[in-house]
Tab-separated table of C-alpha atoms in Angstrom:
chain	number	residue	atom	x	y	z
A	1414	MET	CA	-181.969	-11.515	123.624
A	1415	SER	CA	-179.138	-9.209	123.785
A	1416	ASN	CA	-177.475	-9.801	120.692
A	1417	LEU	CA	-173.763	-9.108	121.764
A	1418	PRO	CA	-170.783	-9.761	119.859
A	1419	LEU	CA	-167.825	-12.375	121.260
A	1420	LYS	CA	-165.304	-9.710	123.040
A	1421	THR	CA	-161.591	-10.602	122.740
A	1422	ASN	CA	-158.872	-8.499	123.646
A	1423	PRO	CA	-155.707	-9.425	121.467
A	1424	PRO	CA	-153.441	-6.565	122.181
A	1425	THR	CA	-153.960	-6.912	125.880
A	1426	PHE	CA	-153.064	-10.674	125.607
A	1427	ARG	CA	-149.940	-9.956	123.012
A	1428	ARG	CA	-148.940	-7.354	125.655
A	1429	SER	CA	-149.205	-9.574	128.765
A	1430	PHE	CA	-147.507	-12.420	126.554
A	1431	LEU	CA	-144.531	-9.961	125.729
A	1432	ILE	CA	-144.165	-8.665	129.172
A	1433	SER	CA	-144.057	-12.517	130.514
A	1434	ALA	CA	-141.501	-13.221	127.956
A	1435	ALA	CA	-139.608	-10.031	128.453
A	1436	VAL	CA	-139.222	-10.962	132.108
A	1437	PHE	CA	-138.463	-14.880	131.386
A	1438	VAL	CA	-135.401	-13.054	129.490
A	1439	PHE	CA	-134.903	-11.339	132.066
A	1440	LEU	CA	-134.588	-14.225	134.662
A	1441	VAL	CA	-132.445	-16.524	132.315
A	1442	LEU	CA	-129.731	-13.543	131.717
A	1443	ALA	CA	-129.746	-12.976	135.517
A	1444	THR	CA	-129.322	-16.530	135.890
A	1445	LEU	CA	-126.030	-16.598	133.296
A	1446	ALA	CA	-124.777	-13.274	134.932
A	1447	VAL	CA	-124.888	-15.054	138.365
A	1448	VAL	CA	-123.567	-18.486	137.266
A	1449	THR	CA	-120.699	-16.595	135.100
A	1450	HIS	CA	-119.830	-14.322	138.463
A	1451	LEU	CA	-119.483	-17.773	140.564
A	1452	ILE	CA	-117.753	-19.364	137.822
A	1453	PHE	CA	-115.515	-16.403	136.927
A	1454	LYS	CA	-114.431	-15.786	141.096
A	1455	ASP	CA	-113.647	-19.702	141.216
A	1456	LEU	CA	-111.630	-19.693	138.270
A	1457	SER	CA	-109.746	-16.671	139.223
A	1458	HIS	CA	-108.901	-18.113	142.610
A	1459	GLN	CA	-107.637	-21.229	140.726
A	1460	VAL	CA	-105.641	-19.068	138.309
A	1461	ILE	CA	-103.879	-16.904	140.952
A	1462	THR	CA	-103.265	-19.979	143.352
A	1463	ARG	CA	-101.500	-22.056	140.112
A	1464	ASN	CA	-99.751	-18.749	139.207
A	1465	LEU	CA	-98.454	-18.505	142.888
A	1466	LEU	CA	-97.532	-22.559	143.360
A	1467	SER	CA	-95.663	-22.234	139.937
A	1468	SER	CA	-93.700	-19.277	141.299
A	1469	LEU	CA	-93.216	-21.195	144.577
A	1470	SER	CA	-91.865	-24.173	142.760
A	1471	GLU	CA	-89.392	-21.984	140.824
A	1472	VAL	CA	-88.240	-20.301	143.976
A	1473	LYS	CA	-87.595	-23.679	145.732
A	1474	LYS	CA	-85.724	-24.635	142.904
A	1475	ARG	CA	-83.528	-21.923	142.565
A	1476	TRP	CA	-82.907	-22.149	146.232
A	1477	SER	CA	-81.636	-25.762	145.886
A	1478	GLU	CA	-79.096	-24.890	143.024
A	1479	GLU	CA	-77.731	-21.721	144.972
A	1480	GLU	CA	-77.461	-24.245	148.038
A	1481	SER	CA	-75.467	-26.174	146.268
A	1482	LYS	CA	-72.966	-23.787	144.486
A	1483	GLN	CA	-72.321	-21.893	147.521
A	1484	GLY	CA	-71.930	-24.873	149.928
A	1485	ASP	CA	-71.804	-24.851	153.614
A	1486	ASN	CA	-69.668	-22.041	155.056
A	1487	ALA	CA	-70.790	-19.175	152.624
A	1488	GLY	CA	-72.252	-16.022	154.602
A	1489	VAL	CA	-75.588	-14.991	155.123
A	1490	VAL	CA	-77.646	-12.271	153.402
A	1491	ASN	CA	-80.995	-11.876	155.107
A	1492	SER	CA	-81.718	-8.025	153.985
A	1493	PRO	CA	-83.456	-7.037	150.923
A	1494	GLU	CA	-80.796	-3.796	150.927
A	1495	LEU	CA	-78.198	-6.742	149.891
A	1496	SER	CA	-80.448	-8.327	147.128
A	1497	ARG	CA	-78.337	-8.448	143.703
A	1498	GLU	CA	-80.096	-6.997	140.922
A	1499	LEU	CA	-79.981	-8.898	137.887
A	1500	PRO	CA	-80.736	-7.305	134.478
A	1501	LEU	CA	-84.579	-7.807	133.110
A	1502	PRO	CA	-86.038	-9.937	132.402
A	1503	ALA	CA	-84.230	-12.493	134.517
A	1504	PRO	CA	-85.050	-12.743	137.915
A	1505	GLN	CA	-83.572	-10.683	140.607
A	1506	THR	CA	-81.750	-12.917	143.576
A	1507	ALA	CA	-79.974	-12.351	146.698
A	1508	VAL	CA	-80.083	-16.051	148.413
A	1509	PRO	CA	-77.967	-17.256	151.436
A	1510	PRO	CA	-76.724	-20.280	151.424
A	1511	ARG	CA	-78.236	-23.064	153.773
A	1512	LEU	CA	-78.551	-22.088	157.314
A	1513	PRO	CA	-78.513	-25.061	159.629
A	1514	SER	CA	-79.149	-23.172	162.819
A	1515	ARG	CA	-81.339	-20.325	161.792
A	1516	ARG	CA	-85.190	-20.398	160.723
A	1517	VAL	CA	-85.536	-17.850	157.314
A	1518	ILE	CA	-87.797	-17.201	154.707
A	1519	ILE	CA	-87.064	-16.871	151.342
A	1520	ARG	CA	-89.397	-14.455	149.626
A	1521	GLY	CA	-90.027	-14.100	146.117
A	1522	ILE	CA	-92.565	-11.561	144.580
A	1523	ARG	CA	-94.232	-12.291	141.281
A	1524	GLU	CA	-94.280	-8.863	139.283
A	1525	PHE	CA	-95.002	-7.704	135.718
A	1526	PHE	CA	-92.541	-5.658	133.742
A	1527	ALA	CA	-92.557	-3.617	130.381
A	1528	VAL	CA	-90.204	-3.257	127.918
A	1529	ARG	CA	-90.108	0.071	126.082
A	1530	ASP	CA	-88.556	1.587	122.996
A	1531	SER	CA	-86.979	4.645	123.103
A	1532	GLU	CA	-90.294	6.780	122.446
A	1533	GLY	CA	-91.988	5.090	125.644
A	1534	ASN	CA	-94.163	2.854	123.774
A	1535	ILE	CA	-94.706	-0.800	125.250
A	1536	VAL	CA	-92.871	-3.338	122.746
A	1537	GLY	CA	-92.889	-6.282	125.217
A	1538	HIS	CA	-94.133	-7.703	128.649
A	1539	GLY	CA	-93.398	-10.461	130.826
A	1540	VAL	CA	-93.198	-11.668	134.467
A	1541	HIS	CA	-90.200	-11.979	136.849
A	1542	THR	CA	-89.915	-13.405	140.670
A	1543	ARG	CA	-87.464	-11.193	142.640
A	1544	MET	CA	-86.298	-13.093	145.397
A	1545	TRP	CA	-84.629	-11.928	148.682
A	1546	VAL	CA	-83.844	-13.793	152.366
A	1547	VAL	CA	-85.649	-12.590	155.582
A	1548	PRO	CA	-85.081	-13.904	158.965
A	1549	ALA	CA	-88.212	-15.441	160.495
A	1550	GLN	CA	-89.530	-13.387	163.132
A	1551	ASP	CA	-92.482	-15.502	164.135
A	1552	GLU	CA	-94.376	-18.667	163.542
A	1553	LYS	CA	-95.794	-18.498	160.529
A	1554	THR	CA	-98.741	-20.779	159.650
A	1555	LEU	CA	-97.865	-22.954	156.612
A	1556	THR	CA	-100.836	-22.873	154.513
A	1557	ASP	CA	-101.330	-24.085	150.686
A	1558	ARG	CA	-104.433	-21.316	150.566
A	1559	PRO	CA	-103.593	-17.946	149.432
A	1560	VAL	CA	-103.453	-15.434	152.170
A	1561	GLU	CA	-102.967	-11.308	152.330
A	1562	GLU	CA	-100.338	-9.693	153.880
A	1563	VAL	CA	-97.929	-6.687	154.040
A	1564	TRP	CA	-94.008	-7.210	152.973
A	1565	ASP	CA	-91.536	-5.062	153.557
A	1566	LEU	CA	-89.331	-4.481	150.204
A	1567	GLY	CA	-86.859	-2.295	151.688
A	1568	ASN	CA	-86.588	1.295	150.989
A	1569	ASN	CA	-89.210	2.033	153.088
A	1570	GLN	CA	-91.367	0.381	150.912
A	1571	LYS	CA	-94.300	-2.140	151.575
A	1572	LYS	CA	-96.680	-3.499	149.787
A	1573	LYS	CA	-99.870	-5.524	150.497
A	1574	VAL	CA	-99.791	-9.083	148.464
A	1575	LEU	CA	-101.417	-12.128	148.169
A	1576	SER	CA	-98.808	-14.787	149.080
A	1577	ILE	CA	-98.510	-18.944	149.871
A	1578	ARG	CA	-95.757	-20.277	151.643
A	1579	GLU	CA	-94.321	-23.767	152.064
A	1580	PRO	CA	-91.356	-25.480	153.905
A	1581	VAL	CA	-88.273	-25.682	151.459
A	1582	ASP	CA	-86.398	-28.615	153.513
A	1583	PRO	CA	-87.991	-31.540	155.925
A	1584	THR	CA	-86.391	-29.416	158.808
A	1585	GLY	CA	-88.496	-26.502	158.383
A	1586	LYS	CA	-85.183	-24.130	158.579
A	1587	ALA	CA	-86.257	-22.294	155.622
A	1588	ILE	CA	-89.565	-21.434	154.016
A	1589	ALA	CA	-90.510	-20.541	150.611
A	1590	GLU	CA	-93.022	-17.654	150.611
A	1591	VAL	CA	-94.026	-15.900	146.856
A	1592	GLY	CA	-96.468	-13.573	146.382
A	1593	ILE	CA	-98.424	-11.301	143.766
A	1594	PRO	CA	-98.769	-7.655	144.792
A	1595	MET	CA	-102.763	-7.168	144.931
A	1596	ASP	CA	-102.394	-4.253	142.412
A	1597	GLN	CA	-100.985	-6.707	139.991
A	1598	LEU	CA	-103.970	-9.113	140.488
A	1599	GLU	CA	-106.270	-7.801	137.564
A	1600	GLU	CA	-103.345	-8.446	135.194
A	1601	TYR	CA	-103.669	-12.468	136.011
A	1602	VAL	CA	-107.590	-12.646	135.827
A	1603	SER	CA	-108.128	-10.155	132.970
A	1604	PRO	CA	-107.393	-12.631	130.576
A	1605	LEU	CA	-109.536	-14.896	131.869
A	1606	ARG	CA	-112.430	-12.431	132.251
A	1607	ARG	CA	-112.212	-11.372	129.103
A	1608	SER	CA	-112.328	-14.762	127.974
A	1609	LEU	CA	-115.184	-15.782	130.073
A	1610	ILE	CA	-117.144	-12.778	129.449
A	1611	THR	CA	-116.744	-13.480	125.287
A	1612	ARG	CA	-117.924	-16.926	125.673
A	1613	THR	CA	-121.178	-15.868	128.288
A	1614	LEU	CA	-121.992	-13.483	125.635
A	1615	VAL	CA	-121.820	-15.795	122.825
A	1616	GLY	CA	-123.934	-18.016	124.821
A	1617	ALA	CA	-126.500	-15.787	125.900
A	1618	GLY	CA	-126.739	-14.687	122.376
A	1619	ILE	CA	-127.451	-18.166	121.007
A	1620	THR	CA	-129.739	-18.740	124.053
A	1621	LEU	CA	-131.749	-15.445	123.219
A	1622	LEU	CA	-131.830	-16.261	119.658
A	1623	ILE	CA	-133.044	-19.903	120.539
A	1624	LEU	CA	-135.732	-18.313	123.094
A	1625	GLY	CA	-136.569	-15.713	120.578
A	1626	GLY	CA	-137.465	-18.036	117.961
A	1627	ALA	CA	-139.273	-20.297	120.831
A	1628	PHE	CA	-141.245	-17.199	121.990
A	1629	ALA	CA	-142.156	-16.275	118.492
A	1630	TYR	CA	-143.521	-20.106	117.516
A	1631	VAL	CA	-145.421	-20.399	120.650
A	1632	LEU	CA	-146.800	-16.827	120.164
A	1633	ARG	CA	-147.847	-17.695	116.888
A	1634	LEU	CA	-149.368	-21.406	117.996
A	1635	VAL	CA	-151.109	-19.269	120.879
A	1636	GLN	CA	-152.579	-17.004	118.420
A	1637	ARG	CA	-153.508	-19.685	116.123
A	1638	THR	CA	-155.015	-21.688	118.990
A	1639	ARG	CA	-156.990	-18.354	120.310
A	1640	ARG	CA	-158.584	-17.785	116.869
A	1641	LEU	CA	-159.365	-21.354	116.318
A	1642	GLU	CA	-161.443	-20.861	120.074
A	1643	MET	CA	-163.053	-17.888	118.692
A	1644	GLU	CA	-164.418	-19.503	115.689
A	1645	ALA	CA	-165.319	-22.392	117.480
A	1646	GLN	CA	-166.944	-20.131	120.127
A	1647	MET	CA	-168.796	-18.030	117.388
A	1648	SER	CA	-169.866	-21.295	115.700
A	1649	GLU	CA	-171.170	-22.480	118.812
A	1650	ARG	CA	-172.696	-19.537	119.701
A	1651	GLN	CA	-174.447	-18.803	116.445
A	1652	ALA	CA	-175.577	-22.896	116.490
A	1653	HIS	CA	-176.956	-21.975	119.998
A	1654	VAL	CA	-178.988	-18.725	118.715
A	1655	ALA	CA	-180.185	-20.743	115.875
A	1656	THR	CA	-181.708	-23.368	118.238
A	1657	LEU	CA	-183.255	-20.832	120.710
A	1658	ALA	CA	-184.612	-18.907	117.382
A	1659	ARG	CA	-185.882	-22.768	116.287
A	1660	GLU	CA	-187.363	-23.289	119.603
A	1661	MET	CA	-188.602	-20.028	120.163
A	1662	ALA	CA	-190.484	-19.800	116.746
A	1663	HIS	CA	-191.975	-23.237	117.264
A	1664	GLU	CA	-193.373	-22.019	121.166
A	1665	ILE	CA	-194.754	-18.928	119.588
A	1666	ARG	CA	-196.273	-20.585	116.387
A	1667	ASN	CA	-198.557	-22.861	118.872
A	1668	PRO	CA	-199.979	-20.433	120.306
A	1669	LEU	CA	-200.667	-18.159	117.113
A	1670	ASN	CA	-202.310	-21.415	115.278
A	1671	ALA	CA	-204.669	-21.676	118.172
A	1672	MET	CA	-205.579	-17.877	118.252
A	1673	SER	CA	-205.958	-18.319	114.461
A	1674	LEU	CA	-208.130	-21.295	114.856
A	1675	ASN	CA	-210.244	-19.467	117.031
A	1676	LEU	CA	-210.544	-16.100	115.313
A	1677	GLU	CA	-211.889	-17.787	112.657
A	1678	MET	CA	-214.256	-19.699	114.393
A	1679	LEU	CA	-215.312	-16.426	116.166
A	1680	GLU	CA	-215.889	-14.694	112.596
A	1681	GLU	CA	-217.778	-17.388	111.615
A	1682	GLU	CA	-220.001	-16.940	114.770
A	1683	LEU	CA	-220.257	-13.192	114.124
A	1684	GLU	CA	-221.354	-13.679	110.422
A	1685	GLY	CA	-224.117	-15.923	111.140
A	1686	LYS	CA	-222.482	-19.261	110.167
A	1687	GLY	CA	-222.396	-20.706	113.627
A	1688	SER	CA	-224.863	-21.621	116.126
A	1689	GLY	CA	-224.449	-17.632	117.725
A	1690	SER	CA	-224.491	-19.196	121.387
A	1691	GLN	CA	-222.798	-16.170	123.588
A	1692	GLU	CA	-221.304	-19.091	125.540
A	1693	GLU	CA	-219.397	-20.434	122.631
A	1694	VAL	CA	-218.296	-16.814	121.378
A	1695	ARG	CA	-216.871	-16.383	125.418
A	1696	VAL	CA	-214.990	-20.012	124.694
A	1697	PHE	CA	-213.433	-18.267	122.072
A	1698	LEU	CA	-212.419	-15.250	123.705
A	1699	ARG	CA	-211.066	-16.967	126.679
A	1700	GLY	CA	-208.906	-19.358	124.349
A	1701	ILE	CA	-207.808	-16.580	122.617
A	1702	LYS	CA	-206.846	-14.779	126.103
A	1703	GLY	CA	-205.007	-17.884	127.253
A	1704	GLU	CA	-202.832	-17.753	124.408
A	1705	ILE	CA	-202.062	-14.231	124.466
A	1706	ARG	CA	-201.063	-14.775	128.326
A	1707	ARG	CA	-199.176	-17.688	127.309
A	1708	LEU	CA	-197.441	-15.457	124.595
A	1709	LYS	CA	-196.556	-13.107	127.437
A	1710	ASP	CA	-195.281	-15.522	129.626
A	1711	LEU	CA	-192.843	-17.131	127.278
A	1712	THR	CA	-191.937	-13.297	126.160
A	1713	GLU	CA	-191.160	-12.402	129.702
A	1714	ASN	CA	-189.382	-15.914	130.811
A	1715	PHE	CA	-187.038	-16.037	127.429
A	1716	LEU	CA	-186.097	-11.939	128.411
A	1717	SER	CA	-185.260	-13.059	131.955
A	1718	TYR	CA	-183.005	-16.058	130.595
A	1719	ALA	CA	-181.526	-13.800	127.756
A	1720	ARG	CA	-180.107	-11.008	129.621
A	1721	PRO	CA	-177.592	-11.291	132.835
A	1722	PRO	CA	-178.986	-11.007	135.828
A	1723	GLN	CA	-177.829	-7.831	137.687
A	1724	LEU	CA	-177.741	-8.394	141.371
A	1725	SER	CA	-178.191	-6.658	144.521
A	1726	MET	CA	-176.397	-8.480	147.169
A	1727	ASP	CA	-177.508	-8.068	151.006
A	1728	ALA	CA	-176.980	-10.215	153.830
A	1729	ARG	CA	-180.153	-11.877	154.441
A	1730	ASP	CA	-182.055	-14.192	157.154
A	1731	LEU	CA	-182.563	-17.396	154.314
A	1732	ASN	CA	-185.277	-19.198	156.484
A	1733	ARG	CA	-187.259	-16.382	156.617
A	1734	PHE	CA	-186.942	-15.890	152.700
A	1735	LEU	CA	-188.067	-19.502	152.204
A	1736	GLU	CA	-190.743	-19.244	154.774
A	1737	GLU	CA	-192.158	-15.972	152.757
A	1738	LEU	CA	-191.819	-18.031	149.336
A	1739	CYS	CA	-193.916	-21.122	151.003
A	1740	VAL	CA	-196.752	-18.682	152.359
A	1741	PHE	CA	-196.893	-17.313	148.687
A	1742	VAL	CA	-197.208	-20.870	146.915
A	1743	GLN	CA	-199.516	-22.250	149.727
A	1744	PRO	CA	-202.653	-21.213	147.988
A	1745	GLU	CA	-201.841	-23.182	145.139
A	1746	ALA	CA	-200.694	-26.146	146.729
A	1747	ASP	CA	-203.663	-26.481	148.767
A	1748	ALA	CA	-205.640	-26.213	145.179
A	1749	ARG	CA	-203.957	-29.097	144.111
A	1750	ARG	CA	-204.433	-30.833	147.708
A	1751	ILE	CA	-200.465	-31.136	147.917
A	1752	ARG	CA	-198.815	-30.749	150.999
A	1753	LEU	CA	-196.229	-28.260	151.776
A	1754	GLU	CA	-193.729	-29.057	154.412
A	1755	ARG	CA	-190.940	-26.929	155.962
A	1756	ASP	CA	-187.851	-28.413	157.258
A	1757	LEU	CA	-185.314	-25.237	158.235
A	1758	ASP	CA	-182.399	-25.280	160.106
A	1759	PRO	CA	-182.462	-22.711	163.126
A	1760	LEU	CA	-178.746	-22.233	163.170
A	1761	LEU	CA	-178.484	-21.432	159.374
A	1762	PRO	CA	-176.147	-18.434	159.185
A	1763	SER	CA	-177.480	-14.883	157.505
A	1764	VAL	CA	-176.404	-15.231	153.618
A	1765	GLU	CA	-175.955	-12.711	150.931
A	1766	PHE	CA	-178.215	-13.289	147.975
A	1767	ASP	CA	-180.373	-11.212	145.528
A	1768	SER	CA	-184.075	-11.687	146.726
A	1769	ALA	CA	-185.744	-11.257	143.408
A	1770	GLN	CA	-182.879	-13.607	141.661
A	1771	LEU	CA	-183.105	-16.391	144.185
A	1772	ARG	CA	-186.716	-15.593	144.512
A	1773	GLN	CA	-187.624	-16.465	140.742
A	1774	ALA	CA	-185.280	-19.547	141.113
A	1775	VAL	CA	-186.866	-21.087	144.021
A	1776	LEU	CA	-190.249	-20.317	142.591
A	1777	ASN	CA	-189.412	-22.128	139.122
A	1778	ILE	CA	-188.522	-25.029	140.729
A	1779	LEU	CA	-191.287	-25.204	143.259
A	1780	SER	CA	-193.509	-24.580	140.231
A	1781	ASN	CA	-192.402	-27.871	138.540
A	1782	ALA	CA	-192.763	-29.741	141.700
A	1783	GLN	CA	-196.263	-28.801	141.956
A	1784	GLU	CA	-197.029	-29.333	138.268
A	1785	VAL	CA	-195.877	-33.060	138.648
A	1786	VAL	CA	-196.806	-34.063	142.219
A	1787	PRO	CA	-200.071	-36.016	142.030
A	1788	GLU	CA	-202.857	-35.204	144.070
A	1789	GLY	CA	-201.994	-36.046	148.078
A	1790	GLY	CA	-198.381	-36.143	147.369
A	1791	THR	CA	-195.703	-33.634	149.357
A	1792	ILE	CA	-193.272	-30.983	148.646
A	1793	TRP	CA	-190.424	-30.456	151.196
A	1794	VAL	CA	-188.155	-27.354	151.324
A	1795	ARG	CA	-185.183	-27.687	153.662
A	1796	SER	CA	-182.109	-25.598	154.553
A	1797	ARG	CA	-179.002	-26.906	156.076
A	1798	ILE	CA	-175.347	-26.012	156.013
A	1799	ASP	CA	-172.839	-28.169	153.977
A	1800	PRO	CA	-170.295	-30.027	155.245
A	1801	LYS	CA	-168.066	-27.803	153.080
A	1802	GLY	CA	-169.822	-24.539	154.489
A	1803	GLU	CA	-172.150	-23.894	151.784
A	1804	VAL	CA	-175.781	-23.242	152.532
A	1805	ARG	CA	-177.881	-25.691	150.771
A	1806	VAL	CA	-181.521	-25.481	149.778
A	1807	SER	CA	-183.523	-28.266	148.836
A	1808	ILE	CA	-186.425	-28.976	147.327
A	1809	GLN	CA	-187.844	-32.546	147.270
A	1810	ASP	CA	-191.139	-34.092	145.896
A	1811	THR	CA	-192.817	-37.527	145.782
A	1812	GLY	CA	-193.345	-36.806	141.807
A	1813	PRO	CA	-192.634	-39.475	139.178
A	1814	GLY	CA	-188.946	-38.750	139.118
A	1815	MET	CA	-186.975	-38.935	136.015
A	1816	ASN	CA	-185.037	-41.037	133.907
A	1817	PRO	CA	-181.161	-40.496	133.270
A	1818	GLU	CA	-181.879	-38.868	129.692
A	1819	VAL	CA	-184.204	-36.477	130.745
A	1820	ARG	CA	-182.472	-35.429	133.879
A	1821	GLU	CA	-179.210	-34.961	131.387
A	1822	HIS	CA	-181.390	-32.631	129.397
A	1823	ILE	CA	-183.540	-30.484	131.825
A	1824	PHE	CA	-181.251	-27.351	132.126
A	1825	GLN	CA	-181.305	-27.076	128.308
A	1826	PRO	CA	-183.406	-24.218	127.192
A	1827	PHE	CA	-186.799	-24.681	125.807
A	1828	TYR	CA	-186.590	-28.723	126.995
A	1829	SER	CA	-189.865	-29.819	128.669
A	1830	HIS	CA	-190.823	-33.198	129.188
A	1831	ARG	CA	-194.520	-32.157	130.145
A	1832	GLU	CA	-197.097	-30.664	128.384
A	1833	GLY	CA	-197.557	-26.829	128.643
A	1834	GLY	CA	-193.693	-26.417	129.947
A	1835	THR	CA	-191.935	-23.538	128.349
A	1836	GLY	CA	-188.467	-25.349	129.051
A	1837	LEU	CA	-186.914	-21.902	130.680
A	1838	GLY	CA	-188.076	-22.693	134.380
A	1839	LEU	CA	-184.751	-24.795	135.156
A	1840	PRO	CA	-182.199	-22.636	132.882
A	1841	ILE	CA	-183.375	-19.593	134.308
A	1842	ALA	CA	-183.285	-20.740	137.715
A	1843	ARG	CA	-179.596	-22.661	137.230
A	1844	ARG	CA	-178.282	-19.031	135.780
A	1845	ALA	CA	-179.841	-16.997	138.610
A	1846	VAL	CA	-177.818	-19.454	141.302
A	1847	ALA	CA	-174.981	-19.137	138.834
A	1848	ALA	CA	-174.520	-15.659	139.114
A	1849	HIS	CA	-174.539	-16.124	143.059
A	1850	GLY	CA	-171.507	-18.267	143.027
A	1851	GLY	CA	-173.670	-21.339	143.414
A	1852	ARG	CA	-174.806	-24.202	141.534
A	1853	VAL	CA	-178.072	-26.414	141.068
A	1854	GLU	CA	-177.946	-30.225	141.662
A	1855	VAL	CA	-180.302	-32.776	141.251
A	1856	GLU	CA	-181.091	-36.035	142.274
A	1857	SER	CA	-184.034	-38.045	140.460
A	1858	GLU	CA	-184.929	-41.531	139.718
A	1859	PRO	CA	-188.096	-42.857	138.016
A	1860	GLY	CA	-191.020	-43.745	140.691
A	1861	ARG	CA	-188.981	-42.230	143.534
A	1862	GLY	CA	-189.370	-38.604	143.022
A	1863	SER	CA	-186.957	-35.699	142.606
A	1864	THR	CA	-184.594	-33.199	144.729
A	1865	PHE	CA	-183.261	-30.131	143.774
A	1866	HIS	CA	-180.172	-28.802	145.715
A	1867	ILE	CA	-179.400	-25.211	145.506
A	1868	LEU	CA	-176.090	-24.771	146.843
A	1869	LEU	CA	-174.859	-21.112	147.574
A	1870	PRO	CA	-171.568	-19.508	149.202
A	1871	ARG	CA	-172.382	-17.716	152.413
A	1872	ARG	CA	-170.595	-14.832	150.439
A	1873	ARG	CA	-170.507	-14.423	146.991
A	1874	PRO	CA	-167.235	-14.494	145.304
A	1875	PRO	CA	-165.676	-11.362	143.348
A	1876	ALA	CA	-167.290	-10.870	139.974
A	1877	SER	CA	-164.739	-11.431	136.911
A	1878	LYS	CA	-164.200	-9.064	134.848
A	1879	SER	CA	-166.384	-10.547	131.723
A	1880	GLU	CA	-169.335	-10.624	134.248
A	1881	ASP	CA	-168.515	-6.767	135.086
A	1882	SER	CA	-168.634	-5.808	131.527
A	1883	ALA	CA	-171.522	-8.155	130.565
A	1884	GLN	CA	-173.754	-6.312	133.385
A	1885	ARG	CA	-172.466	-2.889	132.330
A	1886	ILE	CA	-173.476	-3.541	128.624
A	1887	THR	CA	-176.624	-4.561	129.632
A	1888	THR	CA	-178.964	-1.421	129.497
A	1889	ALA	CA	-182.650	-3.040	129.979
A	1890	LYS	CA	-184.549	-2.773	133.055
A	1891	GLY	CA	-187.195	-5.202	133.647
A	1892	ALA	CA	-189.204	-5.588	136.497
A	1893	ASP	CA	-188.964	-8.418	138.894
A	1894	VAL	CA	-190.544	-11.389	137.659
A	1895	LEU	CA	-192.604	-13.079	140.062
A	1896	ARG	CA	-194.548	-15.461	137.849
A	1897	PRO	CA	-192.546	-18.857	137.792
A	1898	ALA	CA	-191.617	-19.996	134.492
A	1899	ARG	CA	-193.537	-22.891	133.409
């Protein structure tokens, strides 16, 4: 038996785990970035709208105050050139009295200002609202949502602003309109951005620390679990090897004892202590040859079970393959006076399989059936397409059947419920079928015979890396064993 160590690859696992952790952290950070962007976009819109509404309220209030001061008969100032300058940081205003017959727009532009010392250093800053009045040239839509516009500030100066407007009085003769220059929007949202980015970075840092600790803890648990699994597998393998060695020693000891006894008796005959009959000598020699043959079969079957099967897959006619096997075992069935019946589905499609391995599996099951079927009994070999698309080969016999306890152990190595069996035939059969991606099922009841079902996929699934590596490691090249394992 190939004594190969249990292979593990911790570095590969650790690398895969770290890659998965990095991808997870990247997704978390990307999610945080997207959420932060959406929150910032919404909050910045709210901040700008709030500033515009605040300035709008200020403009409307100052309009009302100026209106009450000037009375009803004052002149109209409706041009930016006539704006009255006020010292900063007080607002700059140029407001007309109430206009009962004309529709006007009272504009206010909210601007940042900086106070510098004699050396040009900024020593203070603030915001002021510059106001002026323009005639309403067209019907503007009143909206409580900011819109982008281009305003004429006078002196051939135009500026793109984000504005909002509301009526000053119920008659709609005067409309208050406030705007923030687009090039100054950053001044409003930058404090919010800095605050939000700071909080996001703090939150992301705490999240990464928690995730890092969690990943480290999980990695430690996984490594510990894998180590325990490896130890359990090693213990299980050692126990399995010990069981195989014990059973193998038992199987070898019996033929050796028989040969030893025959050799002692043969020695007595040669020394003249026995009857001296040549027939007795031949009997002793036949017994020794039989035990040697049994040891050889046992060794071949054990090697066949121990080494991983190396498959040579080809699409073949399974019915023809089964027919050839039936012809091969027919003489032995005739000698035992057992009927061998075929029931092969003519519509069976071609199947990919290794003829040598599947031949060994089917022969082992047929051999077991011939051993247990009494004289005059029958063995049926059937082929069908399973409803799930698998190909089913069934071998049914009229033997004594098996109770549940025997059925539970028949695939264990060296387990045999009949005299002279090695207990390796069915394990070899199941392993060969499993190498094809199939399985072996059994139906049996005491007194009603047994049916073994070999289920094969029409196409063998791709071999796993472990199977490939196991086949690459195996270097023994044994010839095909056509003798069924007993």
